[in-house]
Amino acid sequence: MINLQFFPSRRLALYSVKLYLTRTLAVLIGLVLVLLALDLLGESGKILGVPGNSDADLWRYAGLRLPLLIARFLPFSVLLGTLIMFVSLNQNSEVVAMKSAGVSAHQMLAPLVVASLGLSVAAFIFNETVTVQSARVVNAWSDNDYKPIPPESGILTNVWVARGEDLVRARHVGGTGRGFHAEGLTIYDRERGALARIVEAERAYPRDGDWQLQDVTVYDSGMNVVRRVPEMSALTGVTADQLRLSRVDPDETSFFDLKQKIEEMQAAGKPTAAAEAGLWHKLSGPLSIVLMPLLAAVAAFGLARSGQVLLRATIGMALGFAYFVADNFSLAMGNVGAYPPLLAAWAPFFLFLLVGETVLIRSEE
C-alpha cells in the first residue's frame, strides 16, 4: 500500500535530518578550515609586513574571514553533505527498505527540504548580522594595505567619482553628517582629454559647496613641478552623497540598508542594476540551500549493486556545481545590466528547481 502522507514516519524523518545536518556540518568545518588556512598563507606576509602588526592581527584577519567563508561555502557544504548521506543510504540498502515500505522519493526528501528551509533562514540572519560587518571591515583593512583603519561608521574604500572630464578617487570615506570626510583623496584634473594636474590630499572635508583639502600635493604636468600646500579648496559642486553613493557593495550592506541606498541612488539618477541584483540575491542566495537535497537526490536512487552509485553521485555533484556557475553568470549579467535584476537573481534558482524535479521524477517516480 502506498503511503500518501507528505512526510514519512516521525522516526524516519528525524533520522534523515540528523544524518543530513551532521554530514553538512562536518563538510562545512573541513572545507572552511582548509580554505582559511590557504587564505592565511597568502595574506600573512602582507599583514605582518606592516610595522606594528603582530600575530594578533593574523587571528583578527582569520576571525573576519571566517564568516565570509561560511556564508559563501554553506550551499557547497550542503550539496556535498547530502551526497555523502545519500550514497551511504544507498550502499546500505536503506533506500530500498524505505521504498519497500511505500515511502516515495519526495517523502524521503520532504524532511530535508524543511531542514534546508531552516538553514536558509539561519543563513540569511547570519549574513545580515555578521557577514556584512565582517566584509565591510576586512575589505577596508585590505584596501588600506592592512594598516590600521579608523573605528568609524559608514566606511567605504576605493571610491571613484567622475566630475566632467575629471576623475576623483578616495582611498576611503567615512563618517556621517558634519563628520563626513575622505582620506587619501586624489583628483585627476584633465583638460581636453589630457592630464593637466594631479592633486593629492591626505584628508578632505565638505564645506559650503566645495571641499577643504589638507596636506595637499599638486603635480603640474605642464610645468613638470610638484608643490605642497597645507590647505586648498577644490571640487566645487561635488556633494558628500556623490562619494557615499558612488560605491554600493551589496556584500557589505544589509538588506534594508541596501534597499534604502537603492532608493537614494534612484533619486540621484544613478544606475541601480547591480545593487538591485545584489538585493534580490540576498534572498535567493540563502534559499539555494533548499535546492541542494533535490539536486543531490539522484545519488539516492538506483540499486547499489548496479555499479552506478559513483556515476549517480557524480551527476548530482555536476548538477549542484552547474547551479553555482549559472548563478554567478546570471548575477554578473545583472550587474552589467544585461539581465533585469529580478531575473538575474531568481532565474537560476527556478531553472534548477525544474531540472531537479524533472530528473527526480523521470528517474524514480
GROMACS .gro file of N, CA and C in nm, residues 131-283:
model
  459
  131THR      N    1   2.802   3.864   0.862
  131THR     CA    2   2.883   3.861   0.740
  131THR      C    3   2.905   4.000   0.682
  132VAL      N    4   2.799   4.082   0.674
  132VAL     CA    5   2.815   4.214   0.613
  132VAL      C    6   2.913   4.301   0.692
  133GLN      N    7   2.909   4.290   0.825
  133GLN     CA    8   3.000   4.368   0.907
  133GLN      C    9   3.143   4.320   0.888
  134SER      N   10   3.164   4.189   0.884
  134SER     CA   11   3.298   4.136   0.861
  134SER      C   12   3.351   4.174   0.724
  135ALA      N   13   3.265   4.167   0.622
  135ALA     CA   14   3.307   4.204   0.486
  135ALA      C   15   3.346   4.351   0.480
  136ARG      N   16   3.270   4.437   0.547
  136ARG     CA   17   3.299   4.580   0.545
  136ARG      C   18   3.436   4.609   0.608
  137VAL      N   19   3.463   4.544   0.721
  137VAL     CA   20   3.587   4.572   0.792
  137VAL      C   21   3.708   4.511   0.720
  138VAL      N   22   3.696   4.384   0.678
  138VAL     CA   23   3.812   4.319   0.617
  138VAL      C   24   3.844   4.379   0.481
  139ASN      N   25   3.744   4.423   0.405
  139ASN     CA   26   3.771   4.488   0.277
  139ASN      C   27   3.837   4.625   0.296
  140ALA      N   28   3.789   4.700   0.395
  140ALA     CA   29   3.852   4.830   0.423
  140ALA      C   30   3.995   4.811   0.470
  141TRP      N   31   4.017   4.708   0.550
  141TRP     CA   32   4.151   4.681   0.602
  141TRP      C   33   4.246   4.638   0.490
  142SER      N   34   4.201   4.548   0.402
  142SER     CA   35   4.287   4.503   0.293
  142SER      C   36   4.311   4.614   0.190
  143ASP      N   37   4.209   4.697   0.164
  143ASP     CA   38   4.229   4.809   0.072
  143ASP      C   39   4.326   4.913   0.129
  144ASN      N   40   4.339   4.915   0.261
  144ASN     CA   41   4.434   5.006   0.326
  144ASN      C   42   4.569   4.938   0.349
  145ASP      N   43   4.593   4.826   0.275
  145ASP     CA   44   4.718   4.750   0.285
  145ASP      C   45   4.746   4.703   0.428
  146TYR      N   46   4.639   4.667   0.499
  146TYR     CA   47   4.645   4.612   0.635
  146TYR      C   48   4.707   4.709   0.735
  147LYS      N   49   4.701   4.839   0.704
  147LYS     CA   50   4.737   4.940   0.802
  147LYS      C   51   4.615   4.968   0.889
  148PRO      N   52   4.633   5.024   1.008
  148PRO     CA   53   4.517   5.049   1.095
  148PRO      C   54   4.414   5.138   1.026
  149ILE      N   55   4.288   5.105   1.043
  149ILE     CA   56   4.180   5.186   0.989
  149ILE      C   57   4.105   5.250   1.105
  150PRO      N   58   4.053   5.372   1.085
  150PRO     CA   59   3.985   5.440   1.196
  150PRO      C   60   3.855   5.369   1.233
  151PRO      N   61   3.823   5.362   1.362
  151PRO     CA   62   3.699   5.297   1.406
  151PRO      C   63   3.579   5.389   1.390
  152GLU      N   64   3.530   5.405   1.267
  152GLU     CA   65   3.418   5.493   1.242
  152GLU      C   66   3.315   5.421   1.157
  153SER      N   67   3.197   5.479   1.151
  153SER     CA   68   3.088   5.415   1.079
  153SER      C   69   3.083   5.462   0.934
  154GLY      N   70   3.019   5.381   0.849
  154GLY     CA   71   2.998   5.420   0.711
  154GLY      C   72   3.122   5.422   0.625
  155ILE      N   73   3.223   5.340   0.656
  155ILE     CA   74   3.348   5.341   0.580
  155ILE      C   75   3.326   5.275   0.444
  156LEU      N   76   3.372   5.344   0.339
  156LEU     CA   77   3.377   5.289   0.205
  156LEU      C   78   3.519   5.305   0.154
  157THR      N   79   3.568   5.207   0.081
  157THR     CA   80   3.705   5.212   0.034
  157THR      C   81   3.709   5.215  -0.118
  158ASN      N   82   3.818   5.273  -0.171
  158ASN     CA   83   3.845   5.277  -0.315
  158ASN      C   84   3.724   5.333  -0.391
  159VAL      N   85   3.689   5.456  -0.357
  159VAL     CA   86   3.571   5.523  -0.415
  159VAL      C   87   3.615   5.608  -0.533
  160TRP      N   88   3.544   5.596  -0.646
  160TRP     CA   89   3.571   5.674  -0.767
  160TRP      C   90   3.448   5.755  -0.804
  161VAL      N   91   3.470   5.881  -0.847
  161VAL     CA   92   3.363   5.969  -0.892
  161VAL      C   93   3.411   6.043  -1.016
  162ALA      N   94   3.326   6.049  -1.118
  162ALA     CA   95   3.355   6.128  -1.238
  162ALA      C   96   3.293   6.266  -1.223
  163ARG      N   97   3.372   6.372  -1.252
  163ARG     CA   98   3.325   6.510  -1.243
  163ARG      C   99   3.364   6.581  -1.373
  164GLY      N  100   3.271   6.576  -1.470
  164GLY     CA  101   3.306   6.628  -1.601
  164GLY      C  102   3.416   6.542  -1.662
  165GLU      N  103   3.525   6.607  -1.702
  165GLU     CA  104   3.640   6.534  -1.754
  165GLU      C  105   3.729   6.480  -1.642
  166ASP      N  106   3.711   6.534  -1.521
  166ASP     CA  107   3.798   6.499  -1.410
  166ASP      C  108   3.753   6.368  -1.344
  167LEU      N  109   3.850   6.301  -1.282
  167LEU     CA  110   3.824   6.182  -1.203
  167LEU      C  111   3.869   6.206  -1.060
  168VAL      N  112   3.791   6.159  -0.965
  168VAL     CA  113   3.821   6.175  -0.823
  168VAL      C  114   3.824   6.037  -0.760
  169ARG      N  115   3.931   6.008  -0.686
  169ARG     CA  116   3.943   5.881  -0.615
  169ARG      C  117   3.972   5.908  -0.468
  170ALA      N  118   3.901   5.837  -0.381
  170ALA     CA  119   3.927   5.845  -0.238
  170ALA      C  120   3.966   5.707  -0.187
  171ARG      N  121   4.078   5.702  -0.113
  171ARG     CA  122   4.120   5.574  -0.057
  171ARG      C  123   4.014   5.519   0.036
  172HIS      N  124   3.957   5.605   0.120
  172HIS     CA  125   3.837   5.566   0.192
  172HIS      C  126   3.764   5.689   0.240
  173VAL      N  127   3.631   5.676   0.251
  173VAL     CA  128   3.545   5.781   0.303
  173VAL      C  129   3.469   5.723   0.421
  174GLY      N  130   3.433   5.810   0.514
  174GLY     CA  131   3.365   5.762   0.634
  174GLY      C  132   3.304   5.876   0.711
  175GLY      N  133   3.230   5.840   0.816
  175GLY     CA  134   3.166   5.940   0.898
  175GLY      C  135   3.026   5.971   0.850
  176THR      N  136   2.953   6.046   0.929
  176THR     CA  137   2.817   6.087   0.894
  176THR      C  138   2.799   6.234   0.926
  177GLY      N  139   2.704   6.298   0.856
  177GLY     CA  140   2.673   6.438   0.883
  177GLY      C  141   2.793   6.529   0.863
  178ARG      N  142   2.813   6.619   0.961
  178ARG     CA  143   2.925   6.713   0.953
  178ARG      C  144   3.059   6.643   0.967
  179GLY      N  145   3.059   6.521   1.020
  179GLY     CA  146   3.184   6.448   1.036
  179GLY      C  147   3.224   6.366   0.914
  180PHE      N  148   3.148   6.378   0.805
  180PHE     CA  149   3.182   6.303   0.685
  180PHE      C  150   3.312   6.357   0.626
  181HIS      N  151   3.401   6.269   0.585
  181HIS     CA  152   3.531   6.311   0.532
  181HIS      C  153   3.585   6.204   0.438
  182ALA      N  154   3.688   6.242   0.366
  182ALA     CA  155   3.759   6.148   0.277
  182ALA      C  156   3.906   6.151   0.312
  183GLU      N  157   3.970   6.036   0.300
  183GLU     CA  158   4.115   6.025   0.323
  183GLU      C  159   4.181   5.967   0.198
  184GLY      N  160   4.302   6.012   0.173
  184GLY     CA  161   4.372   5.967   0.053
  184GLY      C  162   4.302   6.011  -0.074
  185LEU      N  163   4.260   6.137  -0.079
  185LEU     CA  164   4.185   6.188  -0.194
  185LEU      C  165   4.281   6.225  -0.307
  186THR      N  166   4.248   6.183  -0.429
  186THR     CA  167   4.328   6.215  -0.547
  186THR      C  168   4.236   6.269  -0.655
  187ILE      N  169   4.271   6.384  -0.710
  187ILE     CA  170   4.194   6.447  -0.818
  187ILE      C  171   4.279   6.444  -0.944
  188TYR      N  172   4.227   6.381  -1.048
  188TYR     CA  173   4.294   6.378  -1.178
  188TYR      C  174   4.227   6.484  -1.266
  189ASP      N  175   4.292   6.601  -1.274
  189ASP     CA  176   4.238   6.717  -1.345
  189ASP      C  177   4.277   6.708  -1.492
  190ARG      N  178   4.177   6.689  -1.580
  190ARG     CA  179   4.206   6.673  -1.722
  190ARG      C  180   4.150   6.792  -1.801
  191GLU      N  181   4.224   6.831  -1.903
  191GLU     CA  182   4.184   6.939  -1.993
  191GLU      C  183   4.195   6.889  -2.136
  192ARG      N  184   4.081   6.889  -2.207
  192ARG     CA  185   4.075   6.842  -2.346
  192ARG      C  186   4.129   6.699  -2.360
  193GLY      N  187   4.096   6.617  -2.262
  193GLY     CA  188   4.134   6.477  -2.265
  193GLY      C  189   4.274   6.448  -2.218
  194ALA      N  190   4.354   6.550  -2.190
  194ALA     CA  191   4.492   6.530  -2.143
  194ALA      C  192   4.501   6.561  -1.994
  195LEU      N  193   4.587   6.488  -1.924
  195LEU     CA  194   4.605   6.508  -1.780
  195LEU      C  195   4.683   6.637  -1.756
  196ALA      N  196   4.620   6.731  -1.685
  196ALA     CA  197   4.684   6.860  -1.658
  196ALA      C  198   4.745   6.864  -1.519
  197ARG      N  199   4.672   6.815  -1.419
  197ARG     CA  200   4.721   6.821  -1.281
  197ARG      C  201   4.676   6.696  -1.206
  198ILE      N  202   4.755   6.660  -1.106
  198ILE     CA  203   4.717   6.558  -1.009
  198ILE      C  204   4.724   6.621  -0.871
  199VAL      N  205   4.612   6.625  -0.804
  199VAL     CA  206   4.604   6.684  -0.669
  199VAL      C  207   4.581   6.571  -0.570
  200GLU      N  208   4.671   6.559  -0.474
  200GLU     CA  209   4.658   6.456  -0.371
  200GLU      C  210   4.648   6.522  -0.235
  201ALA      N  211   4.550   6.478  -0.155
  201ALA     CA  212   4.528   6.534  -0.022
  201ALA      C  213   4.514   6.420   0.078
  202GLU      N  214   4.573   6.439   0.195
  202GLU     CA  215   4.562   6.338   0.299
  202GLU      C  216   4.420   6.327   0.352
  203ARG      N  217   4.355   6.442   0.371
  203ARG     CA  218   4.217   6.444   0.420
  203ARG      C  219   4.141   6.555   0.349
  204ALA      N  220   4.008   6.537   0.339
  204ALA     CA  221   3.924   6.637   0.275
  204ALA      C  222   3.787   6.638   0.344
  205TYR      N  223   3.731   6.758   0.361
  205TYR     CA  224   3.602   6.775   0.427
  205TYR      C  225   3.510   6.859   0.337
  206PRO      N  226   3.381   6.821   0.326
  206PRO     CA  227   3.289   6.907   0.250
  206PRO      C  228   3.254   7.033   0.331
  207ARG      N  229   3.270   7.149   0.267
  207ARG     CA  230   3.242   7.276   0.334
  207ARG      C  231   3.175   7.373   0.236
  208ASP      N  232   3.046   7.404   0.259
  208ASP     CA  233   2.976   7.511   0.187
  208ASP      C  234   2.991   7.501   0.035
  209GLY      N  235   2.958   7.389  -0.021
  209GLY     CA  236   2.956   7.374  -0.166
  209GLY      C  237   3.086   7.327  -0.229
  210ASP      N  238   3.195   7.326  -0.153
  210ASP     CA  239   3.319   7.271  -0.206
  210ASP      C  240   3.385   7.187  -0.097
  211TRP      N  241   3.509   7.148  -0.120
  211TRP     CA  242   3.579   7.062  -0.027
  211TRP      C  243   3.707   7.130   0.020
  212GLN      N  244   3.732   7.120   0.150
  212GLN     CA  245   3.855   7.172   0.208
  212GLN      C  246   3.958   7.060   0.215
  213LEU      N  247   4.066   7.075   0.140
  213LEU     CA  248   4.171   6.973   0.131
  213LEU      C  249   4.286   7.009   0.224
  214GLN      N  250   4.341   6.912   0.295
  214GLN     CA  251   4.452   6.933   0.388
  214GLN      C  252   4.571   6.848   0.348
  215ASP      N  253   4.691   6.901   0.376
  215ASP     CA  254   4.817   6.833   0.342
  215ASP      C  255   4.817   6.793   0.195
  216VAL      N  256   4.819   6.897   0.110
  216VAL     CA  257   4.796   6.879  -0.033
  216VAL      C  258   4.929   6.876  -0.109
  217THR      N  259   4.937   6.786  -0.206
  217THR     CA  260   5.047   6.781  -0.301
  217THR      C  261   4.990   6.797  -0.441
  218VAL      N  262   5.045   6.895  -0.518
  218VAL     CA  263   4.993   6.924  -0.652
  218VAL      C  264   5.105   6.901  -0.754
  219TYR      N  265   5.075   6.814  -0.851
  219TYR     CA  266   5.170   6.792  -0.960
  219TYR      C  267   5.115   6.857  -1.087
  220ASP      N  268   5.190   6.950  -1.145
  220ASP     CA  269   5.150   7.020  -1.267
  220ASP      C  270   5.226   6.956  -1.384
  221SER      N  271   5.152   6.890  -1.474
  221SER     CA  272   5.219   6.820  -1.583
  221SER      C  273   5.277   6.916  -1.687
  222GLY      N  274   5.215   7.034  -1.701
  222GLY     CA  275   5.266   7.130  -1.799
  222GLY      C  276   5.401   7.186  -1.760
  223MET      N  277   5.419   7.217  -1.633
  223MET     CA  278   5.545   7.274  -1.584
  223MET      C  279   5.636   7.167  -1.524
  224ASN      N  280   5.582   7.043  -1.507
  224ASN     CA  281   5.658   6.933  -1.451
  224ASN      C  282   5.719   6.968  -1.315
  225VAL      N  283   5.633   7.024  -1.229
  225VAL     CA  284   5.677   7.062  -1.095
  225VAL      C  285   5.578   7.006  -0.993
  226VAL      N  286   5.627   6.986  -0.873
  226VAL     CA  287   5.544   6.941  -0.762
  226VAL      C  288   5.551   7.047  -0.653
  227ARG      N  289   5.435   7.090  -0.605
  227ARG     CA  290   5.434   7.186  -0.494
  227ARG      C  291   5.341   7.135  -0.384
  228ARG      N  292   5.372   7.175  -0.264
  228ARG     CA  293   5.295   7.132  -0.148
  228ARG      C  294   5.234   7.251  -0.079
  229VAL      N  295   5.107   7.240  -0.045
  229VAL     CA  296   5.036   7.346   0.026
  229VAL      C  297   4.962   7.284   0.143
  230PRO      N  298   4.950   7.356   0.254
  230PRO     CA  299   4.883   7.297   0.370
  230PRO      C  300   4.733   7.279   0.349
  231GLU      N  301   4.669   7.374   0.280
  231GLU     CA  302   4.524   7.366   0.258
  231GLU      C  303   4.488   7.429   0.125
  232MET      N  304   4.377   7.382   0.069
  232MET     CA  305   4.322   7.444  -0.050
  232MET      C  306   4.178   7.398  -0.068
  233SER      N  307   4.102   7.473  -0.148
  233SER     CA  308   3.963   7.437  -0.177
  233SER      C  309   3.954   7.379  -0.318
  234ALA      N  310   3.867   7.281  -0.336
  234ALA     CA  311   3.851   7.217  -0.467
  234ALA      C  312   3.716   7.146  -0.471
  235LEU      N  313   3.688   7.085  -0.585
  235LEU     CA  314   3.569   7.001  -0.605
  235LEU      C  315   3.439   7.077  -0.579
  236THR      N  316   3.431   7.196  -0.631
  236THR     CA  317   3.308   7.274  -0.617
  236THR      C  318   3.192   7.201  -0.684
  237GLY      N  319   3.083   7.186  -0.612
  237GLY     CA  320   2.965   7.120  -0.666
  237GLY      C  321   2.957   6.971  -0.638
  238VAL      N  322   3.066   6.910  -0.591
  238VAL     CA  323   3.064   6.768  -0.557
  238VAL      C  324   3.009   6.752  -0.416
  239THR      N  325   2.904   6.674  -0.402
  239THR     CA  326   2.842   6.657  -0.271
  239THR      C  327   2.893   6.530  -0.202
  240ALA      N  328   2.868   6.525  -0.071
  240ALA     CA  329   2.907   6.407   0.005
  240ALA      C  330   2.832   6.283  -0.043
  241ASP      N  331   2.706   6.302  -0.086
  241ASP     CA  332   2.627   6.188  -0.134
  241ASP      C  333   2.686   6.127  -0.261
  242GLN      N  334   2.751   6.210  -0.345
  242GLN     CA  335   2.812   6.156  -0.465
  242GLN      C  336   2.923   6.057  -0.430
  243LEU      N  337   2.999   6.086  -0.326
  243LEU     CA  338   3.101   5.992  -0.282
  243LEU      C  339   3.040   5.874  -0.208
  244ARG      N  340   2.939   5.902  -0.125
  244ARG     CA  341   2.880   5.797  -0.043
  244ARG      C  342   2.804   5.695  -0.126
  245LEU      N  343   2.742   5.740  -0.237
  245LEU     CA  344   2.661   5.651  -0.320
  245LEU      C  345   2.734   5.602  -0.444
  246SER      N  346   2.859   5.644  -0.461
  246SER     CA  347   2.931   5.604  -0.582
  246SER      C  348   2.973   5.458  -0.577
  247ARG      N  349   2.984   5.402  -0.459
  247ARG     CA  350   3.022   5.261  -0.446
  247ARG      C  351   2.933   5.195  -0.342
  248VAL      N  352   2.838   5.118  -0.390
  248VAL     CA  353   2.747   5.044  -0.303
  248VAL      C  354   2.773   4.896  -0.325
  249ASP      N  355   2.832   4.830  -0.227
  249ASP     CA  356   2.865   4.689  -0.236
  249ASP      C  357   2.760   4.609  -0.160
  250PRO      N  358   2.678   4.529  -0.230
  250PRO     CA  359   2.576   4.451  -0.158
  250PRO      C  360   2.634   4.357  -0.053
  251ASP      N  361   2.757   4.307  -0.075
  251ASP     CA  362   2.817   4.216   0.023
  251ASP      C  363   2.849   4.286   0.154
  252GLU      N  364   2.863   4.419   0.151
  252GLU     CA  365   2.898   4.495   0.271
  252GLU      C  366   2.778   4.569   0.329
  253THR      N  367   2.659   4.548   0.274
  253THR     CA  368   2.541   4.623   0.315
  253THR      C  369   2.428   4.528   0.348
  254SER      N  370   2.360   4.553   0.458
  254SER     CA  371   2.248   4.467   0.496
  254SER      C  372   2.130   4.491   0.403
  255PHE      N  373   2.032   4.402   0.408
  255PHE     CA  374   1.921   4.404   0.313
  255PHE      C  375   1.846   4.536   0.317
  256PHE      N  376   1.806   4.579   0.435
  256PHE     CA  377   1.724   4.700   0.445
  256PHE      C  378   1.806   4.827   0.420
  257ASP      N  379   1.932   4.828   0.461
  257ASP     CA  380   2.019   4.942   0.428
  257ASP      C  381   2.042   4.950   0.278
  258LEU      N  382   2.059   4.836   0.213
  258LEU     CA  383   2.079   4.834   0.069
  258LEU      C  384   1.953   4.883  -0.003
  259LYS      N  385   1.838   4.843   0.046
  259LYS     CA  386   1.713   4.889  -0.014
  259LYS      C  387   1.701   5.041  -0.004
  260GLN      N  388   1.741   5.097   0.110
  260GLN     CA  389   1.736   5.243   0.127
  260GLN      C  390   1.835   5.312   0.034
  261LYS      N  391   1.955   5.255   0.020
  261LYS     CA  392   2.054   5.315  -0.068
  261LYS      C  393   2.010   5.310  -0.214
  262ILE      N  394   1.941   5.205  -0.252
  262ILE     CA  395   1.889   5.197  -0.389
  262ILE      C  396   1.790   5.310  -0.415
  263GLU      N  397   1.703   5.337  -0.318
  263GLU     CA  398   1.610   5.448  -0.332
  263GLU      C  399   1.683   5.581  -0.343
  264GLU      N  400   1.789   5.599  -0.265
  264GLU     CA  401   1.867   5.722  -0.273
  264GLU      C  402   1.938   5.734  -0.408
  265MET      N  403   1.990   5.622  -0.457
  265MET     CA  404   2.057   5.623  -0.588
  265MET      C  405   1.958   5.655  -0.700
  266GLN      N  406   1.838   5.600  -0.691
  266GLN     CA  407   1.736   5.631  -0.791
  266GLN      C  408   1.698   5.778  -0.788
  267ALA      N  409   1.688   5.834  -0.667
  267ALA     CA  410   1.657   5.976  -0.655
  267ALA      C  411   1.769   6.063  -0.711
  268ALA      N  412   1.895   6.014  -0.700
  268ALA     CA  413   2.009   6.091  -0.750
  268ALA      C  414   2.036   6.063  -0.899
  269GLY      N  415   1.956   5.975  -0.961
  269GLY     CA  416   1.975   5.945  -1.102
  269GLY      C  417   2.090   5.853  -1.133
  270LYS      N  418   2.134   5.775  -1.036
  270LYS     CA  419   2.245   5.681  -1.057
  270LYS      C  420   2.193   5.544  -1.098
  271PRO      N  421   2.272   5.469  -1.177
  271PRO     CA  422   2.228   5.333  -1.215
  271PRO      C  423   2.223   5.241  -1.093
  272THR      N  424   2.121   5.158  -1.088
  272THR     CA  425   2.099   5.073  -0.971
  272THR      C  426   2.091   4.925  -1.005
  273ALA      N  427   2.124   4.887  -1.128
  273ALA     CA  428   2.106   4.747  -1.170
  273ALA      C  429   2.186   4.652  -1.082
  274ALA      N  430   2.315   4.683  -1.058
  274ALA     CA  431   2.399   4.594  -0.978
  274ALA      C  432   2.349   4.585  -0.834
  275ALA      N  433   2.310   4.699  -0.778
  275ALA     CA  434   2.262   4.700  -0.640
  275ALA      C  435   2.130   4.623  -0.626
  276GLU      N  436   2.040   4.638  -0.724
  276GLU     CA  437   1.913   4.566  -0.718
  276GLU      C  438   1.933   4.416  -0.734
  277ALA      N  439   2.022   4.377  -0.824
  277ALA     CA  440   2.052   4.233  -0.838
  277ALA      C  441   2.109   4.178  -0.708
  278GLY      N  442   2.198   4.254  -0.644
  278GLY     CA  443   2.254   4.211  -0.516
  278GLY      C  444   2.149   4.204  -0.408
  279LEU      N  445   2.051   4.295  -0.411
  279LEU     CA  446   1.943   4.294  -0.312
  279LEU      C  447   1.861   4.166  -0.322
  280TRP      N  448   1.820   4.130  -0.443
  280TRP     CA  449   1.740   4.008  -0.459
  280TRP      C  450   1.824   3.883  -0.433
  281HIS      N  451   1.954   3.890  -0.463
  281HIS     CA  452   2.039   3.774  -0.440
  281HIS      C  453   2.060   3.748  -0.292
  282LYS      N  454   2.039   3.848  -0.209
  282LYS     CA  455   2.046   3.826  -0.064
  282LYS      C  456   1.935   3.732  -0.018
  283LEU      N  457   1.828   3.719  -0.097
  283LEU     CA  458   1.721   3.624  -0.066
  283LEU      C  459   1.742   3.492  -0.140
   0.00000   0.00000   0.00000
